Short mmCIF file of C-alpha atoms in Angstrom, two decimals:
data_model
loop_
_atom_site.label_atom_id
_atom_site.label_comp_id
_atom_site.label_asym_id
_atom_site.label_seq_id
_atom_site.Cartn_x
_atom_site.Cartn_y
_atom_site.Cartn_z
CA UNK A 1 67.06 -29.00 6.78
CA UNK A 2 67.09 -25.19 6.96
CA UNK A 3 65.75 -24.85 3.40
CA UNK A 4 62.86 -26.92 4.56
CA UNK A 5 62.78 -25.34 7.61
CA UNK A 6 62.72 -21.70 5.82
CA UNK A 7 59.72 -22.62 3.57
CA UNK A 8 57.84 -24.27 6.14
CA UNK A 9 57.96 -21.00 8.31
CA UNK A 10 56.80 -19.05 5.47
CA UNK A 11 53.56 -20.92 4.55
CA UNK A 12 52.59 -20.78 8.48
CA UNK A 13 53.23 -17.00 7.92
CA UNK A 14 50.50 -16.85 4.76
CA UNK A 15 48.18 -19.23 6.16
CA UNK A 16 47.82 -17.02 9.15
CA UNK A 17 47.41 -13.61 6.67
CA UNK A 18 45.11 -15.50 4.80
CA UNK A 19 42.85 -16.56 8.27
CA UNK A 20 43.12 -12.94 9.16
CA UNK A 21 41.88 -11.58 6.23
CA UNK A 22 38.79 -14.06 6.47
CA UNK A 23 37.52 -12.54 9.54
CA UNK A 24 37.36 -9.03 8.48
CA UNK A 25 35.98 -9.15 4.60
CA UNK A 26 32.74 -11.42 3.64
CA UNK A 27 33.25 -13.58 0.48
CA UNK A 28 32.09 -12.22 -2.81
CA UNK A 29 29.16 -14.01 -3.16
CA UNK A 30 27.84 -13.91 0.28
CA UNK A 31 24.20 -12.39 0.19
CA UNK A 32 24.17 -10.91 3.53
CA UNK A 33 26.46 -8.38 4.64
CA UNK A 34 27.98 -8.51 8.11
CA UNK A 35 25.81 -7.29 10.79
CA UNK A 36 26.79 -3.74 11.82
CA UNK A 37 28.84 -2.92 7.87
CA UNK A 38 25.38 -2.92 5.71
CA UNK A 39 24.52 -0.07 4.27
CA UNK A 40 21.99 0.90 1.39
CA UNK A 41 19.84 4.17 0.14
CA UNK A 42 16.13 2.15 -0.61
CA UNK A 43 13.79 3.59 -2.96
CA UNK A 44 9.98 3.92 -1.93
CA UNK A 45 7.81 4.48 -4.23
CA UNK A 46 4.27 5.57 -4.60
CA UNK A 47 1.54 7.26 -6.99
CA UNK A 48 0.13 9.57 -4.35
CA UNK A 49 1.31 13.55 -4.12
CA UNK A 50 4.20 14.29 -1.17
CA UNK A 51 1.82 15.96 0.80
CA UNK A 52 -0.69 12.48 1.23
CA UNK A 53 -0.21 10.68 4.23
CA UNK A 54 1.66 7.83 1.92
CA UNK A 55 4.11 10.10 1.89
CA UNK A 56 4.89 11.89 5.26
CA UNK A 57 4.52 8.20 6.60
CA UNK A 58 7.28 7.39 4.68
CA UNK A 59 9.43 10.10 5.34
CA UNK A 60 8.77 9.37 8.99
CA UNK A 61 10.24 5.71 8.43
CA UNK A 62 13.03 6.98 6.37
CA UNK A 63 14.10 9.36 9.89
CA UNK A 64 13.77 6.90 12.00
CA UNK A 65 15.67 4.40 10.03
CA UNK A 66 18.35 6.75 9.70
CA UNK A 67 18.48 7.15 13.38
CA UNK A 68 17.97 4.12 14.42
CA UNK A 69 21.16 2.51 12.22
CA UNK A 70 23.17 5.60 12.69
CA UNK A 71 22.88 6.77 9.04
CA UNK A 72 23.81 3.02 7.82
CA UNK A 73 20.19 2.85 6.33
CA UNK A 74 18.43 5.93 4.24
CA UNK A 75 15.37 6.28 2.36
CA UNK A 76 14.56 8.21 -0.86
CA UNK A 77 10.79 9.13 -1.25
CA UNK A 78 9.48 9.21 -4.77
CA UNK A 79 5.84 10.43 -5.54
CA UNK A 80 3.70 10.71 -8.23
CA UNK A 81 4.26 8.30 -9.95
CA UNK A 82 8.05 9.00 -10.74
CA UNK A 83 9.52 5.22 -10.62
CA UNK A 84 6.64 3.78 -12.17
CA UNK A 85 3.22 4.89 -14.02
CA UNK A 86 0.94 2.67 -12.01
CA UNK A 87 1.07 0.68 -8.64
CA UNK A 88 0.70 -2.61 -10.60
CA UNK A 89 4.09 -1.87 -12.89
CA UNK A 90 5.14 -0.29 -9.49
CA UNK A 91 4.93 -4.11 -8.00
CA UNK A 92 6.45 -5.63 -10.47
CA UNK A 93 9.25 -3.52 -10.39
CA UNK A 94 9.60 -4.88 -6.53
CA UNK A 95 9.65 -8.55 -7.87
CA UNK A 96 12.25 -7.33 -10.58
CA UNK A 97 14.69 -5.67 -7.54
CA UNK A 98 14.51 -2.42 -9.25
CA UNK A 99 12.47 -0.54 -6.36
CA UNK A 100 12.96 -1.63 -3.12
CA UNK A 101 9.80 -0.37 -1.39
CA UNK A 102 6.31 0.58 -2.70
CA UNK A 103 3.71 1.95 -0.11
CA UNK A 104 0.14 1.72 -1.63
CA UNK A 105 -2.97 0.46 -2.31
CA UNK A 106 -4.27 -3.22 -1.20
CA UNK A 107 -6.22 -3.89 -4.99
CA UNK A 108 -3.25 -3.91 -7.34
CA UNK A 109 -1.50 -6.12 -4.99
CA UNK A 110 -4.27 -9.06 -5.26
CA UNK A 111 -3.25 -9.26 -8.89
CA UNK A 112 0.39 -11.52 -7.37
CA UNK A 113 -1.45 -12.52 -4.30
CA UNK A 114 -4.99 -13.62 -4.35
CA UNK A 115 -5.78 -13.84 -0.70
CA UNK A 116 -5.44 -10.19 -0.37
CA UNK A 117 -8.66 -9.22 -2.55
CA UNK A 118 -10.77 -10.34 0.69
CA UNK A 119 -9.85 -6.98 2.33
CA UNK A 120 -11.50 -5.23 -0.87
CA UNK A 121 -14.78 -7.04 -0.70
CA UNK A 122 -17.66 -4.20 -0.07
CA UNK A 123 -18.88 -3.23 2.91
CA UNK A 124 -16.72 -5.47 4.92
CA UNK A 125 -15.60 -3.24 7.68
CA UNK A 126 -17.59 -1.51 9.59
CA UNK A 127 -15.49 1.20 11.32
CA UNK A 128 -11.91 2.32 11.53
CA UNK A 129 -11.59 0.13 15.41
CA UNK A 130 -13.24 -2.56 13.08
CA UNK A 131 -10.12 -2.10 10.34
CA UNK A 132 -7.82 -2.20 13.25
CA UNK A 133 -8.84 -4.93 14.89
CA UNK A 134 -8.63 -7.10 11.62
CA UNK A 135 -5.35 -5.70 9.86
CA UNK A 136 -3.44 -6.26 13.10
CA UNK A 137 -4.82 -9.41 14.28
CA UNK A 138 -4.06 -12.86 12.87
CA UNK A 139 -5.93 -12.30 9.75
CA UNK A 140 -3.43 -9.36 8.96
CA UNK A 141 -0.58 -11.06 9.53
CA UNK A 142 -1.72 -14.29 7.47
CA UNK A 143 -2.51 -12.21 4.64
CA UNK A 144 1.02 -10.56 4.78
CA UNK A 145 2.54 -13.61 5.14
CA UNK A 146 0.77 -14.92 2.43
CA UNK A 147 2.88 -12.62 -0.06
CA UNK A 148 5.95 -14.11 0.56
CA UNK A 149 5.31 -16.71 -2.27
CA UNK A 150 5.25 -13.97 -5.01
CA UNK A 151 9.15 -12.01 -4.42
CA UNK A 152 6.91 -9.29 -2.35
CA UNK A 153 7.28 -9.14 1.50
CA UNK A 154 4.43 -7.15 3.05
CA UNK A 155 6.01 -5.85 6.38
CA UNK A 156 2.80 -3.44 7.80
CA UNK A 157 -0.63 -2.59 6.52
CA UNK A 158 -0.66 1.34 6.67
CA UNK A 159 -3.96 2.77 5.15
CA UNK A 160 -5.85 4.37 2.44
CA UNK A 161 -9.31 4.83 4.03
CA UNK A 162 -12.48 4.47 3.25
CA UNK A 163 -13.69 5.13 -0.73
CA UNK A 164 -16.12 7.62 -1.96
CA UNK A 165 -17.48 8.47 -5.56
CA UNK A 166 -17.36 11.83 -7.23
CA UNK A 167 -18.86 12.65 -10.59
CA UNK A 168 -19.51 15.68 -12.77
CA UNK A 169 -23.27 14.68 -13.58
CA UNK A 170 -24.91 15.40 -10.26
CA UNK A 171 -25.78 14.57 -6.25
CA UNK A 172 -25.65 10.54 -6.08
CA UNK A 173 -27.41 9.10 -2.86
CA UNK A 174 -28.23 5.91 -4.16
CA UNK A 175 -26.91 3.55 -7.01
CA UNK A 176 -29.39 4.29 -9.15
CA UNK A 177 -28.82 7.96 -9.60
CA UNK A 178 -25.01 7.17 -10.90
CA UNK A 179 -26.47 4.06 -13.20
CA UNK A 180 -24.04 3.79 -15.93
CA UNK A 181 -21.72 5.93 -15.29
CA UNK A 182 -17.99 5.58 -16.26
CA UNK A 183 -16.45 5.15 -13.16
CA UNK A 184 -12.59 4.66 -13.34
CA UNK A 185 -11.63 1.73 -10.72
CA UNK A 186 -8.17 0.31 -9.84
CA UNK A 187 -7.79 -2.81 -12.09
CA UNK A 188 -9.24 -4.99 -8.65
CA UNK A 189 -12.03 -7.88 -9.48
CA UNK A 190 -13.76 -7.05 -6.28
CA UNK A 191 -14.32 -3.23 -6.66
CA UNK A 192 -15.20 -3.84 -10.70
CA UNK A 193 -17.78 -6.69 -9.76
CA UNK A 194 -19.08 -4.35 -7.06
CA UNK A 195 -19.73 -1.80 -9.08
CA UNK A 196 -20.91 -3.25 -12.28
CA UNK A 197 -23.69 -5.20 -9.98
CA UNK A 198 -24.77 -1.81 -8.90
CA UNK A 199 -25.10 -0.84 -12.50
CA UNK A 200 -22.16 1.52 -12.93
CA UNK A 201 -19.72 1.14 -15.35
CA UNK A 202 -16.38 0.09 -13.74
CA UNK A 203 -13.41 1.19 -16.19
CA UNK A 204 -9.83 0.28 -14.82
CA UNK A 205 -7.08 3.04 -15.56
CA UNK A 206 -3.89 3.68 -13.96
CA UNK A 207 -3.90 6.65 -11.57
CA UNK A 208 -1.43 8.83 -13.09
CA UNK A 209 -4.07 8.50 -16.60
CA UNK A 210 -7.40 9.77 -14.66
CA UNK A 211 -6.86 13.42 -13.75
CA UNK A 212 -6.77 13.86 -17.85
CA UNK A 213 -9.29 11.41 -18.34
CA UNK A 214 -11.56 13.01 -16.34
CA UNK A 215 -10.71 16.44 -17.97
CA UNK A 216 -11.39 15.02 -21.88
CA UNK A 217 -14.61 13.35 -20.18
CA UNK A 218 -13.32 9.99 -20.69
CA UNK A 219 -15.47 9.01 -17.56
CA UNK A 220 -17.67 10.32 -15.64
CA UNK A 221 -16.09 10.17 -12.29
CA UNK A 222 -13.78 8.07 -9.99
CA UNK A 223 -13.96 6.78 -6.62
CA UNK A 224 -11.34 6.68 -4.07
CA UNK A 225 -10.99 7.90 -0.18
CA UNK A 226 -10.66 11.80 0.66
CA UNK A 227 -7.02 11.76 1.23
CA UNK A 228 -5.75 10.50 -2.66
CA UNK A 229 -9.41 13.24 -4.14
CA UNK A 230 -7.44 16.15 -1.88
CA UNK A 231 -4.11 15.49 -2.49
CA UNK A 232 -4.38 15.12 -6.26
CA UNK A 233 -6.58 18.36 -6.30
CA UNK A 234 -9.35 16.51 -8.20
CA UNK A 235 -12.73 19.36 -6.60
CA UNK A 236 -10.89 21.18 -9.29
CA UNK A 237 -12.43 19.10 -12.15
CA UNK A 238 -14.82 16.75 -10.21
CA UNK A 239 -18.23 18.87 -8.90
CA UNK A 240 -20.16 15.83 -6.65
CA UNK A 241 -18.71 14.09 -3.58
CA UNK A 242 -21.07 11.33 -2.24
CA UNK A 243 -19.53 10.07 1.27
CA UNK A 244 -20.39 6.28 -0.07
CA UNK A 245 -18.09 5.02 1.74
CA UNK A 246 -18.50 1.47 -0.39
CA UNK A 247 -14.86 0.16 0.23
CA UNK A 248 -12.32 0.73 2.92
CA UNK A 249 -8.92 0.63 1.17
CA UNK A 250 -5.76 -0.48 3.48
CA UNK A 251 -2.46 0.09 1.98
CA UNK A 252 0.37 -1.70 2.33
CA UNK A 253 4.21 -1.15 3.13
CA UNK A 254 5.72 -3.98 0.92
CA UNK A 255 9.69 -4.51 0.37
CA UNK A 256 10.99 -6.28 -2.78
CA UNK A 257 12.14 -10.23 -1.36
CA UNK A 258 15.48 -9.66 -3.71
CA UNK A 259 16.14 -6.83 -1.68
CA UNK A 260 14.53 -8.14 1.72
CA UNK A 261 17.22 -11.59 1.16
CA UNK A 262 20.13 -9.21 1.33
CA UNK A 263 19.58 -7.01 4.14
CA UNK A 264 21.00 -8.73 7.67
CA UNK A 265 18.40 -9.98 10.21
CA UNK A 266 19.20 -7.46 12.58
CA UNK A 267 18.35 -4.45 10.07
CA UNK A 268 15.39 -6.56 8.56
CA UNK A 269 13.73 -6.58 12.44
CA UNK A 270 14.58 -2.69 12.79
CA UNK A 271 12.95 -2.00 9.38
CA UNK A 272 9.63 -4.56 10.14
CA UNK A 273 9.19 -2.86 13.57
CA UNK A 274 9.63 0.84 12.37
CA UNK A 275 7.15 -0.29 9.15
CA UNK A 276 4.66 -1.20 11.73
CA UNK A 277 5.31 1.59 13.91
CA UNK A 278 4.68 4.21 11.58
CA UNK A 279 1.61 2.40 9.93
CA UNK A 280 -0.21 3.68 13.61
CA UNK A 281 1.11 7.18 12.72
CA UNK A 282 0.03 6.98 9.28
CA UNK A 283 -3.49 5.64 10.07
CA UNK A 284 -3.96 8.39 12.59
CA UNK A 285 -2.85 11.29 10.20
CA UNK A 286 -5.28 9.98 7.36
CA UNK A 287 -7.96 10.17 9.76
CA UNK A 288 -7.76 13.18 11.96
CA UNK A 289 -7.37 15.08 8.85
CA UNK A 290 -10.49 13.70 6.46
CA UNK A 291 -13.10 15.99 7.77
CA UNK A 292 -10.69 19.52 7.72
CA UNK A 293 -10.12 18.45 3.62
CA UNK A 294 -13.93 17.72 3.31
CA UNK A 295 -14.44 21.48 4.78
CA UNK A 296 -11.98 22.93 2.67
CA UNK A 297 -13.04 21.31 -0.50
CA UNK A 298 -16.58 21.96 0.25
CA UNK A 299 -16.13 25.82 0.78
CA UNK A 300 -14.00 25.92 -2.63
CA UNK A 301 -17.25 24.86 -4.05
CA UNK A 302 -17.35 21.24 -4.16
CA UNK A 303 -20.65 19.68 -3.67
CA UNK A 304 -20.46 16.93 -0.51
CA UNK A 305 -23.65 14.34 -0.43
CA UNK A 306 -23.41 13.34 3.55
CA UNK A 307 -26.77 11.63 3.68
CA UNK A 308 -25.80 8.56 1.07
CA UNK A 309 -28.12 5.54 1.60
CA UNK A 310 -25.47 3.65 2.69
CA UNK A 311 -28.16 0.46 2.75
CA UNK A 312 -29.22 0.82 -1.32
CA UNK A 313 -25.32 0.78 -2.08
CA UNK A 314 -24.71 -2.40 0.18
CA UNK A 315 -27.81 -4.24 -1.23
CA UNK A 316 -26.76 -3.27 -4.53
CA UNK A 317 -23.56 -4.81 -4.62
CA UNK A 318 -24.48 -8.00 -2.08
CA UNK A 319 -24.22 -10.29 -5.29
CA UNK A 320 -20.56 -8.74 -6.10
CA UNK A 321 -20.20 -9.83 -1.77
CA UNK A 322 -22.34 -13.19 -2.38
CA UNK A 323 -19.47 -14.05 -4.86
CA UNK A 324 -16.84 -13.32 -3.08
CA UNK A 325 -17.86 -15.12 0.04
CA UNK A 326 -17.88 -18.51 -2.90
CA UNK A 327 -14.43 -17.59 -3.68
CA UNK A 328 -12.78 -17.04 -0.28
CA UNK A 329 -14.85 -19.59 1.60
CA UNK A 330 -17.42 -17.71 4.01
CA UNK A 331 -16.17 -18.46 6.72
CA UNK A 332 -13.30 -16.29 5.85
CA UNK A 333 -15.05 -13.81 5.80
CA UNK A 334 -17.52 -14.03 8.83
CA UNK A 335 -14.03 -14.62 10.51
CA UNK A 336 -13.29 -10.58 9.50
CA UNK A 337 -17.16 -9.68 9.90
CA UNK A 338 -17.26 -11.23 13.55
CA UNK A 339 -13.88 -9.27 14.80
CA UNK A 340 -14.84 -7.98 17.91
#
C-alpha cells in the first residue's frame, strides 16, 4: 500500500509540472505566437530611392510600430532595389515568405490579382479628392480584399501619383508629337494598350534597367509621376517633361500572407491601422512636394510642357479605356467614374 501510495503521489506531482509548463510555452508547431511574446524585424522593400515618399512613409510605419508594441515589432527599410531587381520578382518574393512587406506600384501587382488593373485604366480619376474618395471607399477595400486569394494581403493603398512622359527628342503636347517612340512602361496591360493605341511604342523593363537604358538610348523616354523622375535623378539624362498626366498610379502597402498567418491578431490590427494611417501621411508628402521638384528640375534645365492637351491624349487612348470597360464590366467602372 505505501509503494502504491508513493508512486501515485509522484505522477500527481509530474502531471501538475507538465500542466504548468503548458501555460507558459506554445507548442512547436503552433503558428501564432502568444499575444504580448511576438516579436519579429520585417523587411520592406521597394525600388524607389530613400529619399521618395515610399520610403519616409515607411520609415514612419516602422517608428510607430516600434512604439506602439514597445520595440516587440521593427522594420528594416530597403531601397533601390536591394531585395529584389523589380517589383514583380519583389511580389513574388512576398508569396515565397522571403520579404515580408513590399510598398509599391499598383501595375505589377495586377499580374497575381486581376481586379487591380481597373485602377490603371487611363484617365480614370479625375483629381487627387477623386483618388481619395475611391481608394478608401468600398471599391478600395474590395480590391484589397480581393488579393487575399494570391498569398499577398494588401493592408492600405498609399500612392504614387499621377504619370507624366519625358523624352530626349523634344516638347510633346499631344500624342502625335511622341508617335513611336520607345517608351519604357511597367510590364501592366492597361498602360501598354494605352499607349500603343496612342501610337507610342510601349516597351516593359524593370525599373532598376531604365536609368542605363535610357543612357545607351535603348528608348526614347519613360513615363512615371514626378516623385519616382526626382528621386531617381532622371532631368539628368531625360531633357522633356510633358505634365500628361495619362495615369494616376496608387501604390500599395502589401504584407506576404505566410508572414501575415503568423503574426497574432492583436499585432495584425496595430500593423493594418498604422498601414492606413501613414498611407494619409504618405499621400500628403507626395503631393505638397510635386510642384517644389518640378521648380527645381526646371531651373537645372529641364524642359516642363504645362499646357499638354490633356483631351488628344484621352481620345487617343479611349479604345485602350473602351477595352477595358469589356473586361471589367462598365459598370465597374462608372461605379469609380461616378464617386462623388
Amino acid at each position: 500500500m505505501k509503494r502504491i501510495l508513493v508512486f501515485m503521489l509522484v505522477l500527481m506531482f509530474a502531471l501538475s509540472l507538465v500542466g504548468c509548463g503548458g501555460d507558459k510555452k506554445p507548442a512547436a508547431d503552433s503558428k501564432e505566437a502568444p499575444k504580448g511574446e511576438y516579436k519579429a524585424n520585417l523587411k520592406v522593400t521597394m525600388t524607389q530611392v530613400v529619399t521618395h515618399p515610399y520610403a519616409v512613409g515607411a520609415k514612419k510605419f516602422g517608428d510607430l510600430l516600434k512604439e506602439r508594441t514597445n520595440g516587440r515589432i521593427q522594420v528594416t527599410v530597403y531601397t533601390d532595389s536591394q531585395l529584389a531587381k523589380g517589383e514583380r520578382e519583389m511580389l513574388e518574393a512576398l508569396q515565397q515568405g522571403t520579404i515580408d512587406i513590399y510598398v509599391g506600384s499598383t501595375g505589377p501587382v495586377g499580374n497575381f490579382s486581376p481586379s487591380m488593373l481597373i485602377v490603371d485604366i487611363p484617365f480614370l480619376f479625375r483629381d487627387f479628392n477623386h483618388v481619395d474618395k475611391v481608394l478608401d471607399g468600398p471599391i478600395g477595400k474590395q480590391l484589397l480584399a480581393d488579393m487575399d486569394k494570391t498569398g499577398l494581403k494588401g493592408l492600405a493603398f498609399w500612392e504614387n501619383g499621377f504619370r507624366h512622359v519625358t523624352n530626349n527628342k523634344g516638347p510633346v503636347k499631344v500624342p502625335a508629337d511622341a508617335k513611336g517612340m520607345k517608351i519604357r512602361t511597367m510590364e501592366n496591360k492597361a498602360h501598354m494598350l494605352a499607349f500603343k493605341t496612342a501610337g507610342l511604342n510601349p516597351t516593359p523593363m524593370a525599373w532598376s534597367e531604365v536609368y542605363s537604358a535610357l543612357q545607351q538610348k535603348v528608348i526614347d523616354g519613360q513615363e512615371n509621376p514626378v516623385a519616382v523622375f526626382y528621386g531617381s535623378k532622371m532631368n539628368e539624362i531625360q531633357k522633356y517633361f510633358s505634365l500628361t498626366g495619362h495615369v494616376y498610379s496608387p501604390a500599395l502597402f502589401v504584407v506576404s500572407m505566410k508572414k501575415w498567418n503568423q503574426i497574432p491578431k492583436a499585432d495584425q490590427e496595430i500593423i493594418e491601422k498604422t498601414a492606413k494611417e501613414v498611407a494619409a501621411f504618405e499621400r500628403k508628402l507626395n503631393r505638397d512636394d510635386e510642384e517644389k521638384k518640378l521648380k527645381e528640375m526646371e531651373g537645372k534645365g529641364l524642359v516642363i510642357t504645362r499646357d499638354v492637351d490633356k483631351s488628344a491624349w484621352q481620345k487617343a487612348m479611349q479604345p485602350a479605356f473602351d477595352e477595358f470597360a469589356k473586361q471589367f464590366g462598365k459598370d465597374k467602372i462608372d461605379a469609380i467614374i461616378n464617386t462623388k
